[in-house]
Amino acid sequence: SLASALSGVFGRLRKRGRLSESDVDEFLREIRIALLEADVNLAVAKQFIARIRERAVGEHVIESLTPDQTVLTIIHSELTQLLGSEPVRFNWSPSPPTVIVLCGLQGSGKTTTAAKLAVWLKKQGKSPMLAACDLQRPAAITQLKVLGDSIETPVFADFDSKDPVSVARRAKQECSRLFRDVLILDTAGRLQIDEPLMQELAAIKTELRPDEVLLVADSTTGQESTQIAERFDERLSLTGLIFSKTDGDTRGGAVLSMRAVTGKPVRFVGIGEQTDALEPFIPDRFAQRILG
Amino acid sequence: MLGRGIVDEQLFDDLEDALTSADVPVRVVDSILESLRERVRADRLRDAEDVRRALKEEIAERLRDARSQLRRAETAPTVLLFFGVNGAGKTTTIAKVAQMLMERGERVILAAADTFRAAAIDQLEIWASRVGAEIVRAQPGGDPAAVVFDAITAAKARGIGYVLADTAGRQHTKTSLMSELEKIGRVTEKALGRKADELLLVLDGNTGQNAIRQAEEFARVMGVTGVVVTKLDGTPRGGAVLGIKQSLGIPIKFIGIGEKPSDLKPFDADEFAEALME
Ligand SMILES: Nc1nc2c(ncn2[C@@H]2O[C@H](COP(=O)(O)OP(=O)(O)OP(=O)(O)O)[C@@H](O)[C@H]2O)c(=O)[nH]1
Ligand SMILES: Nc1nc2c(ncn2[C@@H]2O[C@H](COP(=O)(O)OP(=O)(O)OP(=O)(O)O)[C@@H](O)[C@H]2O)c(=O)[nH]1
Ligand SMILES: [Mg+2]
Ligand SMILES: [Mg+2]
């Protein structure tokens, strides 16, 4: 863990006698390793470390009795702050339905998250509807329908359409017709570098003018996290991030990286495969995890 | 990436950043750069281009493996078991491997042993019909091991050369799910009279350091004879496999480069090293 690495550094330094300002670099080296091993993006890690150095020097950490503990406290507070302390707050539409679009890379967990969101919203007293706008993946529509049935939530689907924008438009109309107050759109996984598919997503957004555009990202994502988040954000103006598969043992540096580079709030984390496995994001808990 | 001509400390810093940004584990980056410095000294390399080429060769060398070929059993059917964490690309990879085998004139049975996830069987059925493979399936919620057993029995009875078994995605940290996978392995062994011919870990190319944890756990519980790295048509460079190869010695068999049945390439260490250093 980082705590033991830092105390190891302190132990070594203390043997050499009085600590000096340049000894801060020894701590920073351990922090860099910890962040990279946690999948924090390199550029984000460098910025973060620069900030830690600033505070370590400014707060005369070297003069403290236990500089390793002091540095750890600084890191924890900076991390928690960066991860964001905003509570989960949806952008409810003044005129229903509130429209939520889920997007992201292939296999990131969008379809399952759509169902999980519906369950969460129902607990908040909402009456959601799901829309199957992935017309590309084999049995994607069936997958959402099966999930919808399992959580007693209507699913708008068109098995014959090849036009996701048209399905989206009709889903919204149907949603209003049935007096459902939230529409959750599942979309096909796509690469952030796939121009036609990113354009398709932008077209869905133009058509629906959604209240929320949420990137569903795999919490095990490595160094490409910032590239992925930045491209989706610049094309769509994301309103938030959801990280799936946090029930594994990934350290989750992608969470810090995507949050840092977009400034968008982390709304939820997926904690399992079941439709009730979705939790509002808790920055403090995640900060601990990233530090190992 | 390397515009400068001379070989200096800045060059090595740039290379360190490039490897790190490719998801190569920290310890492995250090070890690679150490070997590289040795090469630069021994071969008296003076030009950044030569150093770049040496680095590519260093990476390729670490990944090259004679066992990257797909195994073929002496006694049919050859059984390939696919497993890995959720959403890695197992089901789609099976469609791709089936297509590849059928293009070689083989007959293939797909075993729909993901009996858990919504529409998993539907998804594999569509792939089976698209590539022209047969499928053995059961009711959703059924015993996955029984599906694999039935598929092997059918293949033996009808002289079909290959069984490709799909399994449900699972986190390697979930003991009960890992025991379920282990049971699938044991039942396969019972049906076949030997272990599955390939135990293939499917790994999402976007994954960071957790890829190594996944490989460790699946290797510990099941044994892993090969890795398939998917989604390399995206921007990730898959450097975590250098960590897997270094600590576990598992060869990479294929890479996935898209969502169509033809989007599968046999692993090529030089191409992989080239792409990693992009
Ligand atoms: N363990 C775990 N599995 C998850 C979580 N979220 C989703 N999954 C699983 O991840 C896999 C992929 O989920 P999907 O919902 O199909 O992903 P997707 O983004 O819709 O995939 P595409 O439509 O192909 O892009 C499935 O096996 C899900 O059950 C999570 O939080 N934890
Ligand atoms: N771009 C790209 N997408 C891929 C590749 N391989 C698989 N996919 C996509 O990734 C998504 C998930 O693929 P699946 O085959 O369903 O993954 P899985 O491991 O079977 O998922 P679970 O069974 O839910 O655990 C699908 O949208 C696939 O089309 C690849 O090499 N490149
Ligand atoms: Mg989906
Ligand atoms: Mg599957």
mmCIF file of N, CA and C and ligand atoms in Angstrom, chain A residues 105-108 110 112 134 136-138 143 188-191 245 273, chain B residues 83-94 96 114 117-118 120 123 127 166-170 202 204 206 229-234 255-260 263-264, ligand 2:
data_model
loop_
_atom_site.group_PDB
_atom_site.id
_atom_site.type_symbol
_atom_site.label_atom_id
_atom_site.label_comp_id
_atom_site.label_asym_id
_atom_site.label_seq_id
_atom_site.Cartn_x
_atom_site.Cartn_y
_atom_site.Cartn_z
ATOM 1 N N LEU A 105 -17.929 2.921 -24.604
ATOM 2 C CA LEU A 105 -17.234 1.922 -25.416
ATOM 3 C C LEU A 105 -17.953 0.572 -25.386
ATOM 4 N N GLN A 106 -17.592 -0.295 -26.291
ATOM 5 C CA GLN A 106 -18.168 -1.638 -26.343
ATOM 6 C C GLN A 106 -17.936 -2.389 -25.030
ATOM 7 N N GLY A 107 -19.001 -2.996 -24.531
ATOM 8 C CA GLY A 107 -18.881 -3.858 -23.353
ATOM 9 C C GLY A 107 -18.729 -3.143 -22.025
ATOM 10 N N SER A 108 -18.874 -1.816 -22.008
ATOM 11 C CA SER A 108 -18.629 -1.079 -20.760
ATOM 12 C C SER A 108 -19.728 -1.275 -19.712
ATOM 13 N N LYS A 110 -23.362 -0.531 -20.514
ATOM 14 C CA LYS A 110 -24.473 0.402 -20.751
ATOM 15 C C LYS A 110 -25.843 -0.241 -20.598
ATOM 16 N N THR A 112 -26.866 -3.024 -19.147
ATOM 17 C CA THR A 112 -27.143 -3.426 -17.762
ATOM 18 C C THR A 112 -27.362 -2.199 -16.887
ATOM 19 N N ASP A 134 -29.741 0.405 -29.395
ATOM 20 C CA ASP A 134 -28.607 -0.323 -29.971
ATOM 21 C C ASP A 134 -29.206 -1.247 -31.010
ATOM 22 N N GLN A 136 -27.416 -2.549 -33.443
ATOM 23 C CA GLN A 136 -26.268 -3.153 -34.113
ATOM 24 C C GLN A 136 -25.837 -4.485 -33.485
ATOM 25 N N ARG A 137 -25.735 -4.527 -32.179
ATOM 26 C CA ARG A 137 -25.224 -5.743 -31.526
ATOM 27 C C ARG A 137 -26.268 -6.861 -31.590
ATOM 28 N N PRO A 138 -25.859 -8.090 -31.914
ATOM 29 C CA PRO A 138 -26.797 -9.211 -31.956
ATOM 30 C C PRO A 138 -27.518 -9.374 -30.613
ATOM 31 N N GLN A 143 -31.894 -8.304 -25.170
ATOM 32 C CA GLN A 143 -31.242 -8.185 -23.866
ATOM 33 C C GLN A 143 -31.944 -7.124 -23.020
ATOM 34 N N ALA A 188 -25.627 1.773 -28.765
ATOM 35 C CA ALA A 188 -24.603 0.787 -29.126
ATOM 36 C C ALA A 188 -23.236 1.244 -28.645
ATOM 37 N N GLY A 189 -22.413 0.275 -28.224
ATOM 38 C CA GLY A 189 -21.036 0.596 -27.868
ATOM 39 C C GLY A 189 -20.308 1.114 -29.095
ATOM 40 N N ARG A 190 -19.396 2.013 -28.896
ATOM 41 C CA ARG A 190 -18.662 2.584 -30.044
ATOM 42 C C ARG A 190 -17.311 3.097 -29.588
ATOM 43 N N LEU A 191 -16.358 3.156 -30.538
ATOM 44 C CA LEU A 191 -15.039 3.715 -30.256
ATOM 45 C C LEU A 191 -15.115 5.232 -30.342
ATOM 46 N N LYS A 245 -18.424 -2.223 -12.934
ATOM 47 C CA LYS A 245 -17.532 -3.318 -12.559
ATOM 48 C C LYS A 245 -16.550 -2.936 -11.449
ATOM 49 N N GLU A 273 -23.524 -7.558 -11.180
ATOM 50 C CA GLU A 273 -24.261 -7.852 -12.403
ATOM 51 C C GLU A 273 -25.770 -7.717 -12.252
ATOM 52 N N PHE B 83 -13.153 -17.887 -21.445
ATOM 53 C CA PHE B 83 -13.632 -17.288 -20.205
ATOM 54 C C PHE B 83 -12.963 -15.939 -19.991
ATOM 55 N N GLY B 84 -13.474 -15.200 -19.011
ATOM 56 C CA GLY B 84 -12.909 -13.874 -18.737
ATOM 57 C C GLY B 84 -13.934 -13.015 -18.027
ATOM 58 N N VAL B 85 -13.529 -11.788 -17.717
ATOM 59 C CA VAL B 85 -14.435 -10.918 -16.973
ATOM 60 C C VAL B 85 -15.537 -10.369 -17.881
ATOM 61 N N ASN B 86 -16.512 -9.758 -17.261
ATOM 62 C CA ASN B 86 -17.697 -9.261 -17.951
ATOM 63 C C ASN B 86 -17.377 -8.279 -19.065
ATOM 64 N N GLY B 87 -17.953 -8.537 -20.236
ATOM 65 C CA GLY B 87 -17.861 -7.599 -21.354
ATOM 66 C C GLY B 87 -16.544 -7.600 -22.098
ATOM 67 N N ALA B 88 -15.648 -8.546 -21.809
ATOM 68 C CA ALA B 88 -14.331 -8.552 -22.446
ATOM 69 C C ALA B 88 -14.387 -8.831 -23.956
ATOM 70 N N GLY B 89 -15.418 -9.554 -24.401
ATOM 71 C CA GLY B 89 -15.514 -9.877 -25.824
ATOM 72 C C GLY B 89 -15.496 -11.366 -26.109
ATOM 73 N N LYS B 90 -15.847 -12.204 -25.126
ATOM 74 C CA LYS B 90 -15.791 -13.669 -25.279
ATOM 75 C C LYS B 90 -16.704 -14.181 -26.386
ATOM 76 N N THR B 91 -17.984 -13.792 -26.306
ATOM 77 C CA THR B 91 -18.980 -14.310 -27.238
ATOM 78 C C THR B 91 -18.626 -13.926 -28.670
ATOM 79 N N THR B 92 -18.260 -12.678 -28.873
ATOM 80 C CA THR B 92 -17.898 -12.198 -30.207
ATOM 81 C C THR B 92 -16.624 -12.885 -30.697
ATOM 82 N N THR B 93 -15.677 -13.116 -29.792
ATOM 83 C CA THR B 93 -14.426 -13.781 -30.170
ATOM 84 C C THR B 93 -14.697 -15.205 -30.634
ATOM 85 N N ILE B 94 -15.637 -15.877 -29.966
ATOM 86 C CA ILE B 94 -15.991 -17.241 -30.373
ATOM 87 C C ILE B 94 -16.514 -17.247 -31.807
ATOM 88 N N LYS B 96 -15.704 -15.220 -34.089
ATOM 89 C CA LYS B 96 -14.558 -14.971 -34.973
ATOM 90 C C LYS B 96 -13.708 -16.229 -35.153
ATOM 91 N N ASP B 114 -23.164 -19.836 -21.407
ATOM 92 C CA ASP B 114 -23.527 -18.692 -20.558
ATOM 93 C C ASP B 114 -25.024 -18.808 -20.392
ATOM 94 N N ARG B 117 -26.616 -14.657 -18.235
ATOM 95 C CA ARG B 117 -26.877 -13.274 -18.613
ATOM 96 C C ARG B 117 -28.056 -13.139 -19.556
ATOM 97 N N ALA B 118 -28.808 -12.067 -19.432
ATOM 98 C CA ALA B 118 -29.944 -11.796 -20.302
ATOM 99 C C ALA B 118 -29.535 -11.875 -21.770
ATOM 100 N N ALA B 120 -27.950 -13.946 -23.499
ATOM 101 C CA ALA B 120 -26.617 -14.441 -23.874
ATOM 102 C C ALA B 120 -26.745 -15.557 -24.911
ATOM 103 N N GLN B 123 -27.784 -14.191 -28.273
ATOM 104 C CA GLN B 123 -26.652 -13.546 -28.929
ATOM 105 C C GLN B 123 -25.780 -14.585 -29.645
ATOM 106 N N TRP B 127 -24.953 -15.453 -33.797
ATOM 107 C CA TRP B 127 -23.608 -15.624 -34.346
ATOM 108 C C TRP B 127 -23.455 -16.992 -35.025
ATOM 109 N N ASP B 166 -18.670 -21.068 -24.841
ATOM 110 C CA ASP B 166 -18.833 -19.712 -24.305
ATOM 111 C C ASP B 166 -19.218 -19.831 -22.844
ATOM 112 N N THR B 167 -18.682 -18.960 -22.005
ATOM 113 C CA THR B 167 -19.091 -18.967 -20.596
ATOM 114 C C THR B 167 -19.501 -17.557 -20.186
ATOM 115 N N ALA B 168 -20.190 -17.450 -19.088
ATOM 116 C CA ALA B 168 -20.636 -16.142 -18.611
ATOM 117 C C ALA B 168 -19.448 -15.317 -18.129
ATOM 118 N N GLY B 169 -19.529 -13.997 -18.308
ATOM 119 C CA GLY B 169 -18.497 -13.126 -17.761
ATOM 120 C C GLY B 169 -18.491 -13.273 -16.245
ATOM 121 N N ARG B 170 -17.329 -13.152 -15.661
ATOM 122 C CA ARG B 170 -17.262 -13.257 -14.196
ATOM 123 C C ARG B 170 -16.060 -12.479 -13.672
ATOM 124 N N VAL B 202 -10.044 -14.301 -22.312
ATOM 125 C CA VAL B 202 -10.331 -13.172 -23.190
ATOM 126 C C VAL B 202 -10.194 -11.898 -22.372
ATOM 127 N N ASP B 204 -10.009 -7.625 -22.366
ATOM 128 C CA ASP B 204 -10.336 -6.366 -23.040
ATOM 129 C C ASP B 204 -9.067 -5.533 -23.161
ATOM 130 N N ASN B 206 -8.550 -2.533 -23.473
ATOM 131 C CA ASN B 206 -8.558 -1.244 -22.777
ATOM 132 C C ASN B 206 -8.152 -1.366 -21.312
ATOM 133 N N VAL B 229 -6.543 -10.841 -26.817
ATOM 134 C CA VAL B 229 -6.695 -9.430 -26.431
ATOM 135 C C VAL B 229 -7.628 -8.762 -27.430
ATOM 136 N N THR B 230 -8.765 -8.279 -26.953
ATOM 137 C CA THR B 230 -9.781 -7.709 -27.845
ATOM 138 C C THR B 230 -9.724 -6.186 -27.891
ATOM 139 N N LYS B 231 -10.466 -5.628 -28.826
ATOM 140 C CA LYS B 231 -10.716 -4.182 -28.932
ATOM 141 C C LYS B 231 -9.459 -3.367 -29.200
ATOM 142 N N LEU B 232 -8.491 -3.993 -29.869
ATOM 143 C CA LEU B 232 -7.260 -3.261 -30.184
ATOM 144 C C LEU B 232 -7.426 -2.397 -31.430
ATOM 145 N N ASP B 233 -8.651 -2.385 -31.992
ATOM 146 C CA ASP B 233 -8.947 -1.451 -33.084
ATOM 147 C C ASP B 233 -9.225 -0.076 -32.486
ATOM 148 N N GLY B 234 -9.388 -0.031 -31.165
ATOM 149 C CA GLY B 234 -9.548 1.256 -30.492
ATOM 150 C C GLY B 234 -8.173 1.876 -30.275
ATOM 151 N N ILE B 255 -5.567 -11.426 -31.507
ATOM 152 C CA ILE B 255 -6.045 -10.110 -31.091
ATOM 153 C C ILE B 255 -7.341 -9.818 -31.844
ATOM 154 N N GLY B 256 -8.249 -9.130 -31.169
ATOM 155 C CA GLY B 256 -9.520 -8.736 -31.781
ATOM 156 C C GLY B 256 -9.413 -7.300 -32.244
ATOM 157 N N ILE B 257 -9.815 -7.068 -33.499
ATOM 158 C CA ILE B 257 -9.676 -5.714 -34.043
ATOM 159 C C ILE B 257 -10.973 -5.208 -34.643
ATOM 160 N N GLY B 258 -12.087 -5.619 -34.041
ATOM 161 C CA GLY B 258 -13.360 -5.100 -34.540
ATOM 162 C C GLY B 258 -14.503 -6.015 -34.141
ATOM 163 N N GLU B 259 -15.707 -5.691 -34.596
ATOM 164 C CA GLU B 259 -16.908 -6.401 -34.172
ATOM 165 C C GLU B 259 -17.427 -7.414 -35.181
ATOM 166 N N LYS B 260 -16.781 -7.529 -36.338
ATOM 167 C CA LYS B 260 -17.230 -8.486 -37.355
ATOM 168 C C LYS B 260 -16.516 -9.826 -37.181
ATOM 169 N N ASP B 263 -12.840 -9.975 -37.917
ATOM 170 C CA ASP B 263 -11.933 -9.075 -37.191
ATOM 171 C C ASP B 263 -11.095 -9.771 -36.124
ATOM 172 N N LEU B 264 -10.364 -10.793 -36.584
ATOM 173 C CA LEU B 264 -9.495 -11.536 -35.676
ATOM 174 C C LEU B 264 -8.150 -11.734 -36.353
HETATM 175 N N1 LIG C 2 -14.365 -2.655 -31.344
HETATM 176 C C1 LIG C 2 -14.362 -3.915 -30.909
HETATM 177 N N2 LIG C 2 -15.426 -4.367 -30.227
HETATM 178 C C2 LIG C 2 -15.394 -5.654 -29.811
HETATM 179 C C3 LIG C 2 -14.298 -6.517 -30.038
HETATM 180 N N3 LIG C 2 -14.601 -7.720 -29.483
HETATM 181 C C4 LIG C 2 -15.824 -7.619 -28.953
HETATM 182 N N4 LIG C 2 -16.328 -6.362 -29.154
HETATM 183 C C5 LIG C 2 -17.597 -5.803 -28.713
HETATM 184 O O1 LIG C 2 -17.589 -5.776 -27.304
HETATM 185 C C6 LIG C 2 -18.928 -5.939 -26.824
HETATM 186 C C7 LIG C 2 -18.953 -7.076 -25.836
HETATM 187 O O2 LIG C 2 -18.686 -8.279 -26.531
HETATM 188 P P1 LIG C 2 -19.230 -9.680 -26.034
HETATM 189 O O3 LIG C 2 -18.752 -10.690 -27.004
HETATM 190 O O4 LIG C 2 -20.692 -9.626 -25.754
HETATM 191 O O5 LIG C 2 -18.443 -9.796 -24.653
HETATM 192 P P2 LIG C 2 -18.562 -10.920 -23.575
HETATM 193 O O6 LIG C 2 -17.236 -11.100 -22.952
HETATM 194 O O7 LIG C 2 -19.149 -12.157 -24.172
HETATM 195 O O8 LIG C 2 -19.553 -10.266 -22.529
HETATM 196 P P3 LIG C 2 -20.322 -10.985 -21.333
HETATM 197 O O9 LIG C 2 -20.747 -12.320 -21.833
HETATM 198 O O10 LIG C 2 -21.462 -10.092 -21.030
HETATM 199 O O11 LIG C 2 -19.345 -11.074 -20.221
HETATM 200 C C8 LIG C 2 -19.792 -6.171 -28.049
HETATM 201 O O12 LIG C 2 -20.373 -4.933 -28.406
HETATM 202 C C9 LIG C 2 -18.807 -6.612 -29.114
HETATM 203 O O13 LIG C 2 -19.223 -6.298 -30.415
HETATM 204 C C10 LIG C 2 -13.159 -5.992 -30.767
HETATM 205 O O14 LIG C 2 -12.156 -6.666 -31.016
HETATM 206 N N5 LIG C 2 -13.261 -4.694 -31.163
#
